[in-house]
Coordinates of C-alpha atoms in Angstrom, one line a residue:
X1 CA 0.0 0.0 0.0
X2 CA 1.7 3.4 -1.0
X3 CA 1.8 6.1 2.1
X4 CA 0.8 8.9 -0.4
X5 CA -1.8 8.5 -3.8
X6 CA -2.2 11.6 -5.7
X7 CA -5.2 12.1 -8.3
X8 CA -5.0 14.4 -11.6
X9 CA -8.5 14.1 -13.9
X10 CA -7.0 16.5 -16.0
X11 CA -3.3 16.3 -16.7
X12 CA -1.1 17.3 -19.1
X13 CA 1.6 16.7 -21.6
X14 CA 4.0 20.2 -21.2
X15 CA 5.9 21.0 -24.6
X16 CA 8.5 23.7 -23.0
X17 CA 11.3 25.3 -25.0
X18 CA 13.1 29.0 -25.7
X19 CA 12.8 31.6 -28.5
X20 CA 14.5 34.5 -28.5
X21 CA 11.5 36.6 -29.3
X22 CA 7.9 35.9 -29.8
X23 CA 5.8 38.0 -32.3
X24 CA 3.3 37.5 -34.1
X25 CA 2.8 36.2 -37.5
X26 CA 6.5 35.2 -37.9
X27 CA 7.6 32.0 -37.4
X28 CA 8.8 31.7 -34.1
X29 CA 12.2 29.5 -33.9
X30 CA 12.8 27.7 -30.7
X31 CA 15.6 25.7 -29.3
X32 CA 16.1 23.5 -26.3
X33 CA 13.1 22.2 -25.9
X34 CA 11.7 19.4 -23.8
X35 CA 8.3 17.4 -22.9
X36 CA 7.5 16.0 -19.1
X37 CA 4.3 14.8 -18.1
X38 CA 2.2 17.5 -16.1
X39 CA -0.9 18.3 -14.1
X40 CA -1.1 19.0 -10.0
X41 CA -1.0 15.5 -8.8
X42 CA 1.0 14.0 -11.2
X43 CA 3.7 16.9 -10.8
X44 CA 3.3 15.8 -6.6
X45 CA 3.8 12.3 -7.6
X46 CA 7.0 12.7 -9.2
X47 CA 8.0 15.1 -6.7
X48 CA 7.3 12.9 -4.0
X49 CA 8.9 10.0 -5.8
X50 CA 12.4 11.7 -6.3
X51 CA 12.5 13.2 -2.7
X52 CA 12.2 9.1 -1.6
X53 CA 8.3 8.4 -1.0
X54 CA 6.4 5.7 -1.2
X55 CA 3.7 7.2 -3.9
X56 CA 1.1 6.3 -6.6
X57 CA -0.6 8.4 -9.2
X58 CA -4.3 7.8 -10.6
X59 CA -4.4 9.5 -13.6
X60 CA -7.3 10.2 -16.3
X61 CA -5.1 9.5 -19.4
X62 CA -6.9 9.3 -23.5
X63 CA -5.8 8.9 -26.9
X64 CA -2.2 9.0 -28.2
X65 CA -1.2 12.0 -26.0
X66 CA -2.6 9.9 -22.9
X67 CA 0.1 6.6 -24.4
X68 CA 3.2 9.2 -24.3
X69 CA 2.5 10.5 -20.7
X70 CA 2.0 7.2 -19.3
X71 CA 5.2 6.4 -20.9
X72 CA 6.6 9.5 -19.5
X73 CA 5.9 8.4 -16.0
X74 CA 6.7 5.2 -17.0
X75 CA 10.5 6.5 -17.7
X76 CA 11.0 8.5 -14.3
X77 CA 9.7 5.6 -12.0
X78 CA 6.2 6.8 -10.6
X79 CA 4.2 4.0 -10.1
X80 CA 0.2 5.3 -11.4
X81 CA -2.9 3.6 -11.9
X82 CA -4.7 4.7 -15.2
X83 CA -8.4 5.8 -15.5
X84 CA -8.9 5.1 -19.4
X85 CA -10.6 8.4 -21.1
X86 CA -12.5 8.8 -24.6
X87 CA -10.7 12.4 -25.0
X88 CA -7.3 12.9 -25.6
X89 CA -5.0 14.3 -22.9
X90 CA -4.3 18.0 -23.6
X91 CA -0.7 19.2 -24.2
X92 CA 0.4 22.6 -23.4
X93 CA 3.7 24.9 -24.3
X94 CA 5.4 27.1 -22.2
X95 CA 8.0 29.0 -23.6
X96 CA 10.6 31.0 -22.3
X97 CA 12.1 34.3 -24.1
X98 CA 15.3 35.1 -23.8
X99 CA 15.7 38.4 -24.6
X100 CA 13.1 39.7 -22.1
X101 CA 13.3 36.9 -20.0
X102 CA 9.5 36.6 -19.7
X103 CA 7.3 33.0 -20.0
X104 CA 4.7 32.9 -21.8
X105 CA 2.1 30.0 -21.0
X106 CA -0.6 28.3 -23.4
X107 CA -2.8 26.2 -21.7
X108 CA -5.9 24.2 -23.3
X109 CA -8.9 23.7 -21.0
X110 CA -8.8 19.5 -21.7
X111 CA -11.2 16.8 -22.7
X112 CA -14.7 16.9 -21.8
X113 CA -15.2 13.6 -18.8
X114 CA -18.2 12.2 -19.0
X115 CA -20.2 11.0 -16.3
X116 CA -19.4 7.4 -16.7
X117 CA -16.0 8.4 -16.8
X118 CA -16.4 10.5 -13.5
X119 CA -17.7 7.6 -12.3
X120 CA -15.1 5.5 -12.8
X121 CA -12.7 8.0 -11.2
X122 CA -15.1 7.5 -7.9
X123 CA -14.4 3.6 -8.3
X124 CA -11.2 3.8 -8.5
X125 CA -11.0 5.8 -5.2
X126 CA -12.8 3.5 -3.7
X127 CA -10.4 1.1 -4.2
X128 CA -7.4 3.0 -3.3
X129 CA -5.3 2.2 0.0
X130 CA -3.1 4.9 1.5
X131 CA -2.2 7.1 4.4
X132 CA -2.9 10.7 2.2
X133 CA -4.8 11.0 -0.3
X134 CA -3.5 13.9 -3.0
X135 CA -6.1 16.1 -5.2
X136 CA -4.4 18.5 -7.0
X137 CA -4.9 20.7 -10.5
X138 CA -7.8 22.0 -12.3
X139 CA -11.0 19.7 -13.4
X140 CA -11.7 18.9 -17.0
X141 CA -14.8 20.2 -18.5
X142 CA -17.9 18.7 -17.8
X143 CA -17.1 17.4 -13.8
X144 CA -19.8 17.8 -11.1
X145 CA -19.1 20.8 -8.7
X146 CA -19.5 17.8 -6.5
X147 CA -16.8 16.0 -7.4
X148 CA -13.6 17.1 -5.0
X149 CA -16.3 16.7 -2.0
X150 CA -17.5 13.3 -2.6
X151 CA -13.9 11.8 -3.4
X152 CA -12.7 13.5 0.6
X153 CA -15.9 12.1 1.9
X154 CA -14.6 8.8 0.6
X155 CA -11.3 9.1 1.7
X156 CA -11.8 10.3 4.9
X157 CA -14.6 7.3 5.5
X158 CA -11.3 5.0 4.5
X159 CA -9.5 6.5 7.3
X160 CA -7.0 8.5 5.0
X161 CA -6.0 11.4 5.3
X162 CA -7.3 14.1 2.1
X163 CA -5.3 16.9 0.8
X164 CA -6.4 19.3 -1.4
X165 CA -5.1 21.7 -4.1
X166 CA -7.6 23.9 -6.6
X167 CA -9.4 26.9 -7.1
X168 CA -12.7 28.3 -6.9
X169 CA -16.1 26.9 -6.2
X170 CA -14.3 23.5 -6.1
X171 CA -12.1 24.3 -3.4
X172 CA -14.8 26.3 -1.1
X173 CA -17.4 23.8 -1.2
X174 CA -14.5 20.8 -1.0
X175 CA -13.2 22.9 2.0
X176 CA -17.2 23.0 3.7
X177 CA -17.1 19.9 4.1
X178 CA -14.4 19.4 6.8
X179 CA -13.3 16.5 5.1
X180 CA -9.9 18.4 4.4
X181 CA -6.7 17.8 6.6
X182 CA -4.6 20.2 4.2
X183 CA -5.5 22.7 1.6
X184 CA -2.9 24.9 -0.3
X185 CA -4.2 28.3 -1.2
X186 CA -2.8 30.9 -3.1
X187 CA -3.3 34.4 -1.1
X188 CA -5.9 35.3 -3.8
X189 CA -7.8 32.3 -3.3
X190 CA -8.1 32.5 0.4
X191 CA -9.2 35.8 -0.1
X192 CA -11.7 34.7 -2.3
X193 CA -13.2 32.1 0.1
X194 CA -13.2 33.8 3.1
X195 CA -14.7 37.2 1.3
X196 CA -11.6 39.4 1.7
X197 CA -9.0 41.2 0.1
X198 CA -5.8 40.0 1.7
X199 CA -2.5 42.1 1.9
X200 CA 0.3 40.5 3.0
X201 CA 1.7 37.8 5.4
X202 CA -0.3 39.3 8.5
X203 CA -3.4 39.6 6.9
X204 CA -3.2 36.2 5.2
X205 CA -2.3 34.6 8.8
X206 CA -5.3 35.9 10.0
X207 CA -7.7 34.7 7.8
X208 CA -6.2 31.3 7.8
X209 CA -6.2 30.8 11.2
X210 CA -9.5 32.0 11.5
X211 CA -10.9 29.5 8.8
X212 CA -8.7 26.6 10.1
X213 CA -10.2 27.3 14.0
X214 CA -14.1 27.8 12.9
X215 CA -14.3 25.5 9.3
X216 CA -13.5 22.3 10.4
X217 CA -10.1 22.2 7.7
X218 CA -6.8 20.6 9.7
X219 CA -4.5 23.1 8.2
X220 CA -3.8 25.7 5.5
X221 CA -0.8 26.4 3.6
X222 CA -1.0 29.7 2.1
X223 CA 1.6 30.5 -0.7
X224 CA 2.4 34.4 -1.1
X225 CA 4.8 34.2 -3.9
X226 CA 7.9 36.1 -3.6
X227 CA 6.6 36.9 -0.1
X228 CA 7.1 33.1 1.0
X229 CA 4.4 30.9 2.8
X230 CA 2.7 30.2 5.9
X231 CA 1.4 26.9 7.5
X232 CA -1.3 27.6 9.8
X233 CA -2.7 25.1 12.0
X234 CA -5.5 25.4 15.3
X235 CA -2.5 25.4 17.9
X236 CA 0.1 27.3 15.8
X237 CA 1.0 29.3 12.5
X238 CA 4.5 29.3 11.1
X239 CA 5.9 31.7 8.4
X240 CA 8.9 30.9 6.1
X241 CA 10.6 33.6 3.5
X242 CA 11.9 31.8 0.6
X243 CA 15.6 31.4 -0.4
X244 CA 17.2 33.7 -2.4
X245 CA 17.6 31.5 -6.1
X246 CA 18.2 32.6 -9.6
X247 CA 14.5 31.7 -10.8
X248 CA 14.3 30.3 -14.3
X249 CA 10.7 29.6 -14.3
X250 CA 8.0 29.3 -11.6
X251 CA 6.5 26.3 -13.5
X252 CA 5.7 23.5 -11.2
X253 CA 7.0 25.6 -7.5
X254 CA 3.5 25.0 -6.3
X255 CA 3.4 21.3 -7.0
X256 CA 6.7 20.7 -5.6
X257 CA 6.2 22.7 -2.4
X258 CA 2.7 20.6 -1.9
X259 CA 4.2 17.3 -2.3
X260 CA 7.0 18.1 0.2
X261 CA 4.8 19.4 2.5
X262 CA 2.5 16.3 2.6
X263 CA 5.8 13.9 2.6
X264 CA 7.5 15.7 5.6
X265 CA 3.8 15.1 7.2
X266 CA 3.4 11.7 6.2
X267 CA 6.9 11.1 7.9
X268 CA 5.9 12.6 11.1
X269 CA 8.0 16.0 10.9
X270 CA 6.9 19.0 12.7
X271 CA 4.5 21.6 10.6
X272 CA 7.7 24.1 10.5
X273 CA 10.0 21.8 9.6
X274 CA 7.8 20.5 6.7
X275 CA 7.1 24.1 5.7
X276 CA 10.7 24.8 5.4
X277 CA 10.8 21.5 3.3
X278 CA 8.1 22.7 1.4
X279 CA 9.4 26.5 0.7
X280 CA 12.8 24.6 0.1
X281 CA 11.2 22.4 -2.8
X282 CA 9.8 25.2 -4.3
X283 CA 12.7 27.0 -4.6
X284 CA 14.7 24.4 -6.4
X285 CA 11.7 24.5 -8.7
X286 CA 12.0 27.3 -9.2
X287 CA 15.8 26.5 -10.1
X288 CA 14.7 24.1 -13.2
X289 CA 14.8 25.6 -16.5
X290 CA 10.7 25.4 -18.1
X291 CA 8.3 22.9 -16.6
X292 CA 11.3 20.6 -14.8
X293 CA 11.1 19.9 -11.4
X294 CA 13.4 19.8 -8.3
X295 CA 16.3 17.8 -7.7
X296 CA 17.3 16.7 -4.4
X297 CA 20.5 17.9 -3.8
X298 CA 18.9 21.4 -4.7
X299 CA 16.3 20.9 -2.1
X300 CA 18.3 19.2 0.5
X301 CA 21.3 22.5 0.5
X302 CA 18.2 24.9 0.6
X303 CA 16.4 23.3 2.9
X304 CA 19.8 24.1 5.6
X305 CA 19.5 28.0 4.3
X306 CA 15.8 28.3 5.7
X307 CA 14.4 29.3 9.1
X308 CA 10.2 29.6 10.1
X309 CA 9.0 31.9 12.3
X310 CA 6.1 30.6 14.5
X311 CA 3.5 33.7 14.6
X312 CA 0.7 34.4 16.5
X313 CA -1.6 36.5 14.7
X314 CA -4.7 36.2 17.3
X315 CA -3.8 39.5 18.6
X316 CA -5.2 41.4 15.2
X317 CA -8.4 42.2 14.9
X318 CA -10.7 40.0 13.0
X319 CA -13.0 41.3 10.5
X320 CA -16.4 39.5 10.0
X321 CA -15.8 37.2 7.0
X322 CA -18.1 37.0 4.2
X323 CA -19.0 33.6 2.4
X324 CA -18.6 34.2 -1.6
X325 CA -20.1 30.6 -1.9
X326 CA -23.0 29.5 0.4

């Protein structure tokens, strides 16, 4: 039984490479280019896989495009557990350009799942065995608004543990269920839930440990970009500024710190020494030239650069929250 299963319904091929400039109409040249298979959970599988867990990947994989990124996998080692689609699995291209050093990011919405095909999704849950349970990315078109809360109401029911990564109304009606040990908001998107526009660390720490103590959620790790990350739990909230790195590309730094995070958990570590883990992973993302990941060397000599602080931000003053989604 692996200690950590992540899910992706809609993952993706990523076709990365460099131009020197992109405009339009010309042709557009580009060099060093790469393909690695893609999508939240799968990205958290791999992670978790080089960093030495014990992990599996279910993975909604179609068509020709679905055969290459199961080979993909297949090449780096991640065990995965195939949910057979009608629609081909999308691709996407990232590419970087070198004279303005900016990344420019095309990304198709996916293949329409059916409701058959949801269903077999929810069968395949059902059959999983694992400590934590991984739910990561965005949903293809056509699944239920339903569909994050049923799978953590059958996880938890199995005694494992759910963690959850996406946006929106999935991830504030996943969250009311308190079905969630973890969740991995973006600033934004906790201001979003919690019906607030959120400034900074402070702010964010608030908010977070107000949801986590009154919402029934386990704990909240709240990315804030170049501003680092907190890890908020109901007895204590930890802060962590990120390293100082060269960054090449931010693909993928989200992923990475997710799936560090929940390993350090799943090994027992303390919740600031798996943020630092986490904020460490990131980083040597962030390190990797287009949609690569970290290496472990990378994270292990950042991981001994970075402190927490443990904060305690009950002494601000709470503003009445406002629900965007009932």
């Amino acid at each position: 039984m692996p200690s950590i299963v992540t899910l992706t319904v809609n993952p993706t091929i990523d076709d990365t490479s460099e131009a020197e400039l992109v405009r339009p109409v010309h042709k557009i040249r580009t060099h060093r280019g790469r393909i690695d298979p893609g999508g939240g959970g799968v990205n958290v599988a791999r992670v978790v896989h080089r960093l030495g867990g014990d992990v599996e990947a279910i993975v909604c994989l179609g068509g020709a495009t679905g055969a290459l990124l199961d080979e993909l996998l297949e090449r780096e080692g991640v065990k995965r557990s195939v949910v057979s689609i009608a629609g081909a699995t999308r691709m996407a291209h990232v590419v970087f350009e070198t004279a303005t050093g900016q990344e420019y990011r095309f990304v198709p919405e996916g293949p329409t799942l059916s409701e058959e095909e949801q269903n077999a999704c929810f069968k395949r849950v059902e059959e999983t065995e694992c400590d934590y349970f991984v739910a990561s990315g965005s949903l293809a078109p056509g699944v239920s608004e339903d569909f994050y809360p049923r799978i953590a109401e059958m996880v938890m029911k199995k005694g494992a543990k759910f963690v959850l990564d996406t946006s929106g109304l999935h991830l504030s009606r996943t969250l009311a269920g308190n079905n969630v040990l973890l969740a991995k908001p973006s600033i934004g998107e906790l201001g979003s839930i919690v019906g607030q526009d959120l400034h900074g660390p402070k702010a964010a720490a608030v908010a977070a440990r107000d949801y986590v103590q009154h919402d029934g959620v386990g704990m909240l790790a709240v990315t804030l970009g170049r501003h680092g990350a907190l890890l908020v739990t109901p007895e204590e909230t930890h802060f962590c500024r990120p390293p100082e790195v060269k960054t090449r590309s931010a693909s993928g730094a989200g992923d990475s710190f997710l799936a560090a995070m929940v390993l350090a958990i799943s090994q027992g570590k303390t919740p600031d020494d798996a943020l630092r883990l986490a904020t460490a992973s990131g980083a040597a993302t962030a390190l990797t030239p287009g949609t690569a990941l970290c290496y472990p060397e990378d994270v292990e000599g950042l991981y001994e650069e970075i402190s927490t602080q443990r904060i305690w931000p009950a002494d601000a003053q709470k503003a009445g929250r406002r629900r965007s989604v009932a």
